[in-house]
Amino acid sequence: IYGADANNTFAIKSMMVQYSWLLVAISCMITMLMFSYQIRLFERAVNPYFYHITAAMWNIFITMTTVGYGDIFAYTHAGRTIAIFCAFWGVFICSLFIEALKNILTFNFSEKKAFNLLQRLQKKELMRK
């Protein structure tokens, strides 16, 4: 009716507008578990820090948030490749987080009208004093 194509992109945009925090949280958790398991598979034989999955999760979280302390890092080429993909995917997840914040903090039409009314009333009150 409105000229919008009902395709996958529209569905993802609709989900991002309606369930932004849920989408970011679920994608972050799935990504952390997936990358942690992968890097642990390749690194645990050569790197004792990756023996436990929690250390791998710490490494992936630090890589995804682009902090990169350097306390735990990958030795193998496969592990480093996973870390590179994880860093790029982390930038995407961080941008989703920022978009979710924007969706929550943006006024809809009625909220914007109410806010403008409050501002006008506050200015009138200041002018009376």
Tab-separated table of N, CA, C and O in Angstrom:
chain	number	residue	atom	x	y	z
A	1	ILE	N	0.832	-1.195	0.000
A	1	ILE	CA	0.000	0.000	0.000
A	1	ILE	C	0.876	1.258	0.000
A	1	ILE	O	0.601	2.195	-0.733
A	2	TYR	N	1.944	1.274	0.802
A	2	TYR	CA	2.765	2.471	0.952
A	2	TYR	C	4.016	2.462	0.082
A	2	TYR	O	4.866	3.317	0.215
A	3	GLY	N	4.169	1.491	-0.779
A	3	GLY	CA	5.298	1.444	-1.686
A	3	GLY	C	6.564	0.852	-1.093
A	3	GLY	O	7.628	0.983	-1.677
A	4	ALA	N	6.481	0.218	0.059
A	4	ALA	CA	7.651	-0.403	0.675
A	4	ALA	C	7.742	-1.860	0.236
A	4	ALA	O	6.736	-2.554	0.152
A	5	ASP	N	8.953	-2.299	-0.077
A	5	ASP	CA	9.173	-3.698	-0.441
A	5	ASP	C	9.241	-4.539	0.829
A	5	ASP	O	10.014	-4.235	1.734
A	6	ALA	N	8.450	-5.576	0.878
A	6	ALA	CA	8.445	-6.471	2.045
A	6	ALA	C	9.517	-7.537	1.842
A	6	ALA	O	9.235	-8.679	1.498
A	7	ASN	N	10.770	-7.149	2.045
A	7	ASN	CA	11.884	-8.081	1.871
A	7	ASN	C	12.619	-8.256	3.198
A	7	ASN	O	12.178	-7.767	4.242
A	8	ASN	N	13.740	-8.955	3.158
A	8	ASN	CA	14.499	-9.222	4.389
A	8	ASN	C	15.029	-7.947	5.032
A	8	ASN	O	15.065	-7.830	6.256
A	9	THR	N	15.460	-7.000	4.233
A	9	THR	CA	15.987	-5.750	4.765
A	9	THR	C	14.911	-4.990	5.538
A	9	THR	O	15.171	-4.445	6.616
A	10	PHE	N	13.708	-4.948	4.996
A	10	PHE	CA	12.606	-4.290	5.697
A	10	PHE	C	12.297	-4.989	7.018
A	10	PHE	O	12.030	-4.330	8.030
A	11	ALA	N	12.359	-6.307	7.014
A	11	ALA	CA	12.094	-7.062	8.244
A	11	ALA	C	13.149	-6.764	9.304
A	11	ALA	O	12.823	-6.568	10.482
A	12	ILE	N	14.417	-6.716	8.905
A	12	ILE	CA	15.494	-6.419	9.855
A	12	ILE	C	15.362	-4.991	10.388
A	12	ILE	O	15.528	-4.742	11.584
A	13	LYS	N	15.047	-4.047	9.508
A	13	LYS	CA	14.854	-2.661	9.961
A	13	LYS	C	13.687	-2.561	10.939
A	13	LYS	O	13.767	-1.854	11.940
A	14	SER	N	12.615	-3.259	10.645
A	14	SER	CA	11.456	-3.237	11.536
A	14	SER	C	11.799	-3.819	12.901
A	14	SER	O	11.396	-3.279	13.936
A	15	MET	N	12.541	-4.923	12.906
A	15	MET	CA	12.955	-5.518	14.172
A	15	MET	C	13.882	-4.581	14.938
A	15	MET	O	13.806	-4.485	16.164
A	16	MET	N	14.761	-3.880	14.229
A	16	MET	CA	15.699	-2.981	14.890
A	16	MET	C	14.974	-1.793	15.513
A	16	MET	O	15.349	-1.317	16.585
A	17	VAL	N	13.927	-1.318	14.868
A	17	VAL	CA	13.172	-0.205	15.430
A	17	VAL	C	12.346	-0.663	16.630
A	17	VAL	O	12.293	-0.001	17.663
A	18	GLN	N	11.725	-1.835	16.519
A	18	GLN	CA	10.810	-2.284	17.552
A	18	GLN	C	11.503	-2.982	18.724
A	18	GLN	O	11.156	-2.775	19.872
A	19	TYR	N	12.490	-3.817	18.445
A	19	TYR	CA	13.155	-4.618	19.486
A	19	TYR	C	14.667	-4.384	19.470
A	19	TYR	O	15.453	-5.327	19.446
A	20	SER	N	15.103	-3.146	19.515
A	20	SER	CA	16.515	-2.832	19.316
A	20	SER	C	17.407	-3.442	20.388
A	20	SER	O	18.435	-4.040	20.079
A	21	TRP	N	17.064	-3.300	21.672
A	21	TRP	CA	17.925	-3.830	22.734
A	21	TRP	C	17.976	-5.344	22.706
A	21	TRP	O	19.036	-5.933	22.925
A	22	LEU	N	16.860	-5.965	22.435
A	22	LEU	CA	16.824	-7.419	22.377
A	22	LEU	C	17.688	-7.936	21.228
A	22	LEU	O	18.458	-8.889	21.397
A	23	LEU	N	17.604	-7.282	20.087
A	23	LEU	CA	18.404	-7.685	18.931
A	23	LEU	C	19.894	-7.528	19.201
A	23	LEU	O	20.688	-8.417	18.893
A	24	VAL	N	20.283	-6.431	19.829
A	24	VAL	CA	21.699	-6.205	20.134
A	24	VAL	C	22.198	-7.218	21.163
A	24	VAL	O	23.280	-7.799	21.007
A	25	ALA	N	21.428	-7.471	22.196
A	25	ALA	CA	21.854	-8.410	23.245
A	25	ALA	C	21.977	-9.834	22.710
A	25	ALA	O	22.969	-10.521	22.981
A	26	ILE	N	21.005	-10.264	21.945
A	26	ILE	CA	21.052	-11.628	21.404
A	26	ILE	C	22.203	-11.781	20.408
A	26	ILE	O	22.945	-12.769	20.460
A	27	SER	N	22.370	-10.813	19.521
A	27	SER	CA	23.460	-10.927	18.546
A	27	SER	C	24.824	-10.863	19.216
A	27	SER	O	25.761	-11.550	18.806
A	28	CYS	N	24.953	-10.083	20.287
A	28	CYS	CA	26.219	-10.014	21.012
A	28	CYS	C	26.531	-11.342	21.700
A	28	CYS	O	27.661	-11.832	21.638
A	29	MET	N	25.539	-11.936	22.342
A	29	MET	CA	25.756	-13.213	23.030
A	29	MET	C	26.076	-14.351	22.053
A	29	MET	O	27.004	-15.135	22.286
A	30	ILE	N	25.322	-14.435	20.982
A	30	ILE	CA	25.575	-15.485	19.985
A	30	ILE	C	26.957	-15.305	19.375
A	30	ILE	O	27.707	-16.275	19.207
A	31	THR	N	27.307	-14.077	19.069
A	31	THR	CA	28.622	-13.807	18.483
A	31	THR	C	29.744	-14.173	19.443
A	31	THR	O	30.724	-14.803	19.040
A	32	MET	N	29.603	-13.793	20.705
A	32	MET	CA	30.646	-14.113	21.680
A	32	MET	C	30.817	-15.612	21.846
A	32	MET	O	31.945	-16.117	21.876
A	33	LEU	N	29.712	-16.332	21.951
A	33	LEU	CA	29.809	-17.785	22.101
A	33	LEU	C	30.413	-18.441	20.865
A	33	LEU	O	31.268	-19.331	20.980
A	34	MET	N	29.988	-18.005	19.696
A	34	MET	CA	30.475	-18.601	18.454
A	34	MET	C	31.981	-18.356	18.266
A	34	MET	O	32.744	-19.288	18.030
A	35	PHE	N	32.400	-17.104	18.392
A	35	PHE	CA	33.817	-16.790	18.207
A	35	PHE	C	34.679	-17.381	19.326
A	35	PHE	O	35.811	-17.807	19.076
A	36	SER	N	34.169	-17.415	20.543
A	36	SER	CA	34.931	-17.991	21.656
A	36	SER	C	35.189	-19.474	21.434
A	36	SER	O	36.300	-19.962	21.662
A	37	TYR	N	34.177	-20.177	21.007
A	37	TYR	CA	34.330	-21.604	20.752
A	37	TYR	C	35.312	-21.847	19.606
A	37	TYR	O	36.177	-22.733	19.692
A	38	GLN	N	35.215	-21.052	18.553
A	38	GLN	CA	36.117	-21.225	17.407
A	38	GLN	C	37.566	-20.948	17.774
A	38	GLN	O	38.464	-21.724	17.418
A	39	ILE	N	37.808	-19.849	18.475
A	39	ILE	CA	39.198	-19.519	18.807
A	39	ILE	C	39.761	-20.507	19.818
A	39	ILE	O	40.944	-20.839	19.785
A	40	ARG	N	38.926	-21.029	20.692
A	40	ARG	CA	39.377	-22.038	21.654
A	40	ARG	C	39.777	-23.319	20.943
A	40	ARG	O	40.765	-23.965	21.318
A	41	LEU	N	39.035	-23.712	19.903
A	41	LEU	CA	39.374	-24.921	19.149
A	41	LEU	C	40.774	-24.838	18.541
A	41	LEU	O	41.531	-25.807	18.566
A	42	PHE	N	41.113	-23.690	17.991
A	42	PHE	CA	42.399	-23.555	17.318
A	42	PHE	C	43.550	-23.250	18.270
A	42	PHE	O	44.696	-23.598	17.986
A	43	GLU	N	43.282	-22.599	19.392
A	43	GLU	CA	44.357	-22.102	20.243
A	43	GLU	C	44.680	-22.966	21.454
A	43	GLU	O	45.760	-22.846	21.999
A	44	ARG	N	43.780	-23.813	21.911
A	44	ARG	CA	44.021	-24.511	23.174
A	44	ARG	C	45.199	-25.473	23.122
A	44	ARG	O	45.802	-25.758	24.144
A	45	ALA	N	45.580	-25.965	21.938
A	45	ALA	CA	46.717	-26.881	21.833
A	45	ALA	C	48.056	-26.153	21.974
A	45	ALA	O	49.025	-26.728	22.475
A	46	VAL	N	48.112	-24.895	21.552
A	46	VAL	CA	49.384	-24.167	21.562
A	46	VAL	C	49.434	-23.037	22.588
A	46	VAL	O	50.504	-22.535	22.893
A	47	ASN	N	48.287	-22.630	23.098
A	47	ASN	CA	48.224	-21.496	24.006
A	47	ASN	C	47.489	-21.912	25.280
A	47	ASN	O	46.291	-22.166	25.245
A	48	PRO	N	48.164	-21.998	26.409
A	48	PRO	CA	47.511	-22.481	27.635
A	48	PRO	C	46.415	-21.550	28.158
A	48	PRO	O	45.558	-21.977	28.923
A	49	TYR	N	46.412	-20.296	27.746
A	49	TYR	CA	45.379	-19.367	28.212
A	49	TYR	C	44.001	-19.704	27.665
A	49	TYR	O	42.996	-19.333	28.239
A	50	PHE	N	43.941	-20.378	26.548
A	50	PHE	CA	42.664	-20.685	25.917
A	50	PHE	C	42.132	-22.061	26.318
A	50	PHE	O	41.257	-22.600	25.646
A	51	TYR	N	42.631	-22.631	27.394
A	51	TYR	CA	42.145	-23.939	27.813
A	51	TYR	C	40.692	-23.854	28.284
A	51	TYR	O	39.891	-24.734	28.009
A	52	HIS	N	40.339	-22.795	28.996
A	52	HIS	CA	38.969	-22.609	29.465
A	52	HIS	C	38.219	-21.674	28.519
A	52	HIS	O	38.781	-20.722	27.991
A	53	ILE	N	36.944	-21.940	28.354
A	53	ILE	CA	36.128	-21.130	27.453
A	53	ILE	C	35.974	-19.700	27.969
A	53	ILE	O	35.824	-18.767	27.185
A	54	THR	N	36.067	-19.501	29.276
A	54	THR	CA	35.918	-18.153	29.825
A	54	THR	C	37.070	-17.234	29.401
A	54	THR	O	36.861	-16.052	29.158
A	55	ALA	N	38.266	-17.785	29.302
A	55	ALA	CA	39.400	-16.984	28.828
A	55	ALA	C	39.209	-16.623	27.355
A	55	ALA	O	39.522	-15.507	26.930
A	56	ALA	N	38.663	-17.552	26.589
A	56	ALA	CA	38.382	-17.268	25.180
A	56	ALA	C	37.293	-16.203	25.060
A	56	ALA	O	37.366	-15.315	24.198
A	57	MET	N	36.296	-16.288	25.940
A	57	MET	CA	35.236	-15.278	25.914
A	57	MET	C	35.782	-13.899	26.292
A	57	MET	O	35.379	-12.888	25.714
A	58	TRP	N	36.699	-13.864	27.250
A	58	TRP	CA	37.329	-12.599	27.627
A	58	TRP	C	38.080	-12.015	26.429
A	58	TRP	O	37.956	-10.835	26.118
A	59	ASN	N	38.842	-12.841	25.749
A	59	ASN	CA	39.586	-12.383	24.588
A	59	ASN	C	38.653	-11.873	23.496
A	59	ASN	O	38.912	-10.823	22.902
A	60	ILE	N	37.581	-12.577	23.236
A	60	ILE	CA	36.645	-12.169	22.192
A	60	ILE	C	35.940	-10.879	22.581
A	60	ILE	O	35.769	-9.976	21.755
A	61	PHE	N	35.539	-10.749	23.843
A	61	PHE	CA	34.869	-9.519	24.292
A	61	PHE	C	35.798	-8.322	24.148
A	61	PHE	O	35.383	-7.260	23.666
A	62	ILE	N	37.036	-8.469	24.554
A	62	ILE	CA	37.997	-7.371	24.454
A	62	ILE	C	38.287	-7.044	22.993
A	62	ILE	O	38.443	-5.880	22.620
A	63	THR	N	38.332	-8.052	22.147
A	63	THR	CA	38.563	-7.822	20.722
A	63	THR	C	37.357	-7.152	20.077
A	63	THR	O	37.516	-6.242	19.259
A	64	MET	N	36.148	-7.598	20.432
A	64	MET	CA	34.941	-7.014	19.835
A	64	MET	C	34.746	-5.556	20.220
A	64	MET	O	34.250	-4.759	19.425
A	65	THR	N	35.112	-5.198	21.427
A	65	THR	CA	34.964	-3.813	21.857
A	65	THR	C	36.159	-2.953	21.466
A	65	THR	O	36.221	-1.784	21.847
A	66	THR	N	37.083	-3.512	20.732
A	66	THR	CA	38.298	-2.855	20.223
A	66	THR	C	39.158	-2.253	21.317
A	66	THR	O	39.849	-1.273	21.099
A	67	VAL	N	39.111	-2.833	22.517
A	67	VAL	CA	39.984	-2.385	23.602
A	67	VAL	C	41.357	-3.008	23.419
A	67	VAL	O	42.365	-2.323	23.407
A	68	GLY	N	41.408	-4.335	23.287
A	68	GLY	CA	42.637	-5.041	22.993
A	68	GLY	C	43.722	-4.860	24.031
A	68	GLY	O	44.748	-4.244	23.764
A	69	TYR	N	43.538	-5.392	25.243
A	69	TYR	CA	44.545	-5.253	26.287
A	69	TYR	C	45.870	-5.903	25.913
A	69	TYR	O	46.920	-5.445	26.297
A	70	GLY	N	45.823	-7.009	25.221
A	70	GLY	CA	47.045	-7.709	24.868
A	70	GLY	C	47.466	-8.744	25.884
A	70	GLY	O	48.523	-9.348	25.744
A	71	ASP	N	46.669	-8.962	26.939
A	71	ASP	CA	47.020	-9.954	27.949
A	71	ASP	C	46.851	-11.373	27.403
A	71	ASP	O	47.601	-12.269	27.761
A	72	ILE	N	45.863	-11.603	26.557
A	72	ILE	CA	45.649	-12.896	25.911
A	72	ILE	C	45.518	-12.625	24.419
A	72	ILE	O	44.741	-11.767	24.013
A	73	PHE	N	46.286	-13.345	23.620
A	73	PHE	CA	46.197	-13.160	22.176
A	73	PHE	C	46.451	-14.489	21.479
A	73	PHE	O	46.976	-15.429	22.068
A	74	ALA	N	46.058	-14.559	20.233
A	74	ALA	CA	46.142	-15.792	19.462
A	74	ALA	C	47.544	-15.981	18.899
A	74	ALA	O	48.197	-15.020	18.472
A	75	TYR	N	48.011	-17.237	18.903
A	75	TYR	CA	49.320	-17.573	18.340
A	75	TYR	C	49.217	-18.121	16.922
A	75	TYR	O	50.082	-17.869	16.099
A	76	THR	N	48.182	-18.890	16.646
A	76	THR	CA	48.081	-19.557	15.346
A	76	THR	C	47.486	-18.613	14.302
A	76	THR	O	46.835	-17.621	14.628
A	77	HIS	N	47.715	-18.971	13.045
A	77	HIS	CA	47.162	-18.159	11.960
A	77	HIS	C	45.637	-18.220	11.934
A	77	HIS	O	44.986	-17.210	11.679
A	78	ALA	N	45.085	-19.398	12.210
A	78	ALA	CA	43.626	-19.533	12.238
A	78	ALA	C	43.035	-18.712	13.378
A	78	ALA	O	42.005	-18.047	13.206
A	79	GLY	N	43.671	-18.720	14.529
A	79	GLY	CA	43.201	-17.930	15.656
A	79	GLY	C	43.275	-16.439	15.377
A	79	GLY	O	42.370	-15.683	15.747
A	80	ARG	N	44.328	-16.011	14.723
A	80	ARG	CA	44.458	-14.597	14.384
A	80	ARG	C	43.429	-14.188	13.335
A	80	ARG	O	42.898	-13.072	13.372
A	81	THR	N	43.138	-15.081	12.409
A	81	THR	CA	42.107	-14.796	11.408
A	81	THR	C	40.742	-14.653	12.070
A	81	THR	O	39.975	-13.738	11.744
A	82	ILE	N	40.452	-15.528	13.009
A	82	ILE	CA	39.194	-15.418	13.752
A	82	ILE	C	39.158	-14.104	14.521
A	82	ILE	O	38.117	-13.432	14.572
A	83	ALA	N	40.273	-13.709	15.117
A	83	ALA	CA	40.321	-12.449	15.862
A	83	ALA	C	40.089	-11.248	14.940
A	83	ALA	O	39.434	-10.275	15.330
A	84	ILE	N	40.595	-11.308	13.717
A	84	ILE	CA	40.374	-10.222	12.757
A	84	ILE	C	38.892	-10.119	12.405
A	84	ILE	O	38.306	-9.028	12.419
A	85	PHE	N	38.273	-11.262	12.089
A	85	PHE	CA	36.844	-11.252	11.798
A	85	PHE	C	36.041	-10.767	13.003
A	85	PHE	O	35.057	-10.038	12.865
A	86	CYS	N	36.473	-11.168	14.172
A	86	CYS	CA	35.801	-10.753	15.404
A	86	CYS	C	35.909	-9.237	15.600
A	86	CYS	O	34.945	-8.599	16.031
A	87	ALA	N	37.038	-8.657	15.291
A	87	ALA	CA	37.207	-7.212	15.440
A	87	ALA	C	36.285	-6.452	14.489
A	87	ALA	O	35.634	-5.475	14.887
A	88	PHE	N	36.208	-6.896	13.240
A	88	PHE	CA	35.310	-6.241	12.292
A	88	PHE	C	33.846	-6.434	12.676
A	88	PHE	O	33.041	-5.512	12.564
A	89	TRP	N	33.499	-7.629	13.142
A	89	TRP	CA	32.129	-7.879	13.573
A	89	TRP	C	31.804	-7.065	14.828
A	89	TRP	O	30.678	-6.626	15.015
A	90	GLY	N	32.786	-6.853	15.681
A	90	GLY	CA	32.585	-6.042	16.879
A	90	GLY	C	32.251	-4.596	16.546
A	90	GLY	O	31.443	-3.969	17.239
A	91	VAL	N	32.851	-4.072	15.490
A	91	VAL	CA	32.507	-2.715	15.062
A	91	VAL	C	31.040	-2.665	14.646
A	91	VAL	O	30.311	-1.716	14.970
A	92	PHE	N	30.578	-3.709	13.961
A	92	PHE	CA	29.175	-3.779	13.560
A	92	PHE	C	28.256	-3.857	14.775
A	92	PHE	O	27.233	-3.167	14.848
A	93	ILE	N	28.622	-4.680	15.758
A	93	ILE	CA	27.805	-4.814	16.963
A	93	ILE	C	27.773	-3.496	17.742
A	93	ILE	O	26.725	-3.092	18.259
A	94	CYS	N	28.907	-2.804	17.823
A	94	CYS	CA	28.936	-1.503	18.511
A	94	CYS	C	28.057	-0.482	17.790
A	94	CYS	O	27.390	0.332	18.438
A	95	SER	N	28.031	-0.529	16.464
A	95	SER	CA	27.157	0.391	15.731
A	95	SER	C	25.696	0.038	15.959
A	95	SER	O	24.843	0.925	16.013
A	96	LEU	N	25.379	-1.252	16.090
A	96	LEU	CA	24.009	-1.640	16.438
A	96	LEU	C	23.631	-1.114	17.821
A	96	LEU	O	22.492	-0.694	18.039
A	97	PHE	N	24.569	-1.149	18.751
A	97	PHE	CA	24.330	-0.622	20.091
A	97	PHE	C	24.025	0.873	20.038
A	97	PHE	O	23.099	1.356	20.699
A	98	ILE	N	24.768	1.609	19.247
A	98	ILE	CA	24.542	3.048	19.116
A	98	ILE	C	23.186	3.308	18.460
A	98	ILE	O	22.444	4.207	18.870
A	99	GLU	N	22.832	2.510	17.469
A	99	GLU	CA	21.523	2.651	16.822
A	99	GLU	C	20.392	2.346	17.812
A	99	GLU	O	19.353	3.017	17.806
A	100	ALA	N	20.582	1.363	18.659
A	100	ALA	CA	19.570	1.044	19.667
A	100	ALA	C	19.397	2.208	20.643
A	100	ALA	O	18.267	2.550	21.017
A	101	LEU	N	20.496	2.816	21.050
A	101	LEU	CA	20.401	4.000	21.916
A	101	LEU	C	19.667	5.140	21.230
A	101	LEU	O	18.849	5.826	21.839
A	102	LYS	N	19.952	5.331	19.955
A	102	LYS	CA	19.286	6.390	19.202
A	102	LYS	C	17.791	6.133	19.119
A	102	LYS	O	16.979	7.046	19.300
A	103	ASN	N	17.405	4.885	18.879
A	103	ASN	CA	15.979	4.560	18.796
A	103	ASN	C	15.265	4.795	20.119
A	103	ASN	O	14.119	5.216	20.140
A	104	ILE	N	15.939	4.528	21.209
A	104	ILE	CA	15.312	4.708	22.511
A	104	ILE	C	15.222	6.185	22.889
A	104	ILE	O	14.222	6.629	23.449
A	105	LEU	N	16.240	6.953	22.564
A	105	LEU	CA	16.294	8.341	23.011
A	105	LEU	C	15.636	9.335	22.063
A	105	LEU	O	15.521	10.515	22.396
A	106	THR	N	15.193	8.904	20.902
A	106	THR	CA	14.544	9.797	19.952
A	106	THR	C	13.059	9.937	20.304
A	106	THR	O	12.378	8.946	20.549
A	107	PHE	N	12.589	11.173	20.336
A	107	PHE	CA	11.180	11.428	20.610
A	107	PHE	C	10.317	10.983	19.435
A	107	PHE	O	10.692	11.196	18.277
A	108	ASN	N	9.149	10.419	19.726
A	108	ASN	CA	8.172	10.229	18.663
A	108	ASN	C	7.378	11.525	18.537
A	108	ASN	O	7.651	12.513	19.219
A	109	PHE	N	6.381	11.553	17.647
A	109	PHE	CA	5.690	12.807	17.345
A	109	PHE	C	5.008	13.403	18.573
A	109	PHE	O	5.157	14.599	18.855
A	110	SER	N	4.279	12.604	19.324
A	110	SER	CA	3.550	13.132	20.486
A	110	SER	C	4.505	13.558	21.600
A	110	SER	O	4.272	14.562	22.284
A	111	GLU	N	5.589	12.817	21.802
A	111	GLU	CA	6.571	13.208	22.820
A	111	GLU	C	7.251	14.519	22.448
A	111	GLU	O	7.526	15.354	23.314
A	112	LYS	N	7.523	14.708	21.160
A	112	LYS	CA	8.164	15.943	20.720
A	112	LYS	C	7.230	17.134	20.933
A	112	LYS	O	7.663	18.206	21.360
A	113	LYS	N	5.946	16.953	20.648
A	113	LYS	CA	4.987	18.029	20.877
A	113	LYS	C	4.899	18.367	22.361
A	113	LYS	O	4.870	19.542	22.743
A	114	ALA	N	4.854	17.363	23.232
A	114	ALA	CA	4.790	17.599	24.671
A	114	ALA	C	6.048	18.296	25.170
A	114	ALA	O	5.976	19.211	26.002
A	115	PHE	N	7.213	17.898	24.663
A	115	PHE	CA	8.474	18.524	25.068
A	115	PHE	C	8.512	19.986	24.639
A	115	PHE	O	8.929	20.860	25.412
A	116	ASN	N	8.072	20.271	23.421
A	116	ASN	CA	8.048	21.663	22.954
A	116	ASN	C	7.097	22.511	23.788
A	116	ASN	O	7.386	23.669	24.086
A	117	LEU	N	5.951	21.944	24.160
A	117	LEU	CA	5.008	22.659	25.016
A	117	LEU	C	5.631	22.970	26.376
A	117	LEU	O	5.504	24.084	26.894
A	118	LEU	N	6.323	21.996	26.956
A	118	LEU	CA	6.991	22.225	28.243
A	118	LEU	C	8.066	23.303	28.139
A	118	LEU	O	8.225	24.125	29.046
A	119	GLN	N	8.794	23.315	27.041
A	119	GLN	CA	9.807	24.354	26.862
A	119	GLN	C	9.171	25.737	26.759
A	119	GLN	O	9.665	26.699	27.339
A	120	ARG	N	8.074	25.839	26.012
A	120	ARG	CA	7.396	27.130	25.890
A	120	ARG	C	6.837	27.595	27.237
A	120	ARG	O	6.928	28.775	27.578
A	121	LEU	N	6.277	26.662	28.001
A	121	LEU	CA	5.759	27.026	29.321
A	121	LEU	C	6.881	27.470	30.256
A	121	LEU	O	6.718	28.404	31.042
A	122	GLN	N	8.023	26.822	30.160
A	122	GLN	CA	9.163	27.195	30.998
A	122	GLN	C	9.675	28.586	30.619
A	122	GLN	O	10.011	29.392	31.486
A	123	LYS	N	9.697	28.915	29.341
A	123	LYS	CA	10.138	30.235	28.900
A	123	LYS	C	9.182	31.311	29.359
A	123	LYS	O	9.585	32.405	29.783
A	124	LYS	N	7.862	31.038	29.300
A	124	LYS	CA	6.881	31.999	29.780
A	124	LYS	C	7.038	32.252	31.266
A	124	LYS	O	6.901	33.359	31.747
A	125	GLU	N	7.304	31.180	32.006
A	125	GLU	CA	7.496	31.306	33.463
A	125	GLU	C	8.724	32.145	33.781
A	125	GLU	O	8.712	32.956	34.705
A	126	LEU	N	9.785	31.961	33.024
A	126	LEU	CA	10.998	32.765	33.232
A	126	LEU	C	10.782	34.223	32.874
A	126	LEU	O	11.358	35.108	33.498
A	127	MET	N	9.945	34.486	31.863
A	127	MET	CA	9.699	35.866	31.469
A	127	MET	C	8.851	36.607	32.502
A	127	MET	O	8.961	37.815	32.643
A	128	ARG	N	8.003	35.879	33.239
A	128	ARG	CA	7.181	36.516	34.281
A	128	ARG	C	8.039	36.991	35.453
A	128	ARG	O	7.710	37.935	36.125
A	129	LYS	N	9.107	36.298	35.715
A	129	LYS	CA	9.962	36.634	36.882
A	129	LYS	C	10.862	37.743	36.569
A	129	LYS	O	11.158	38.600	36.223
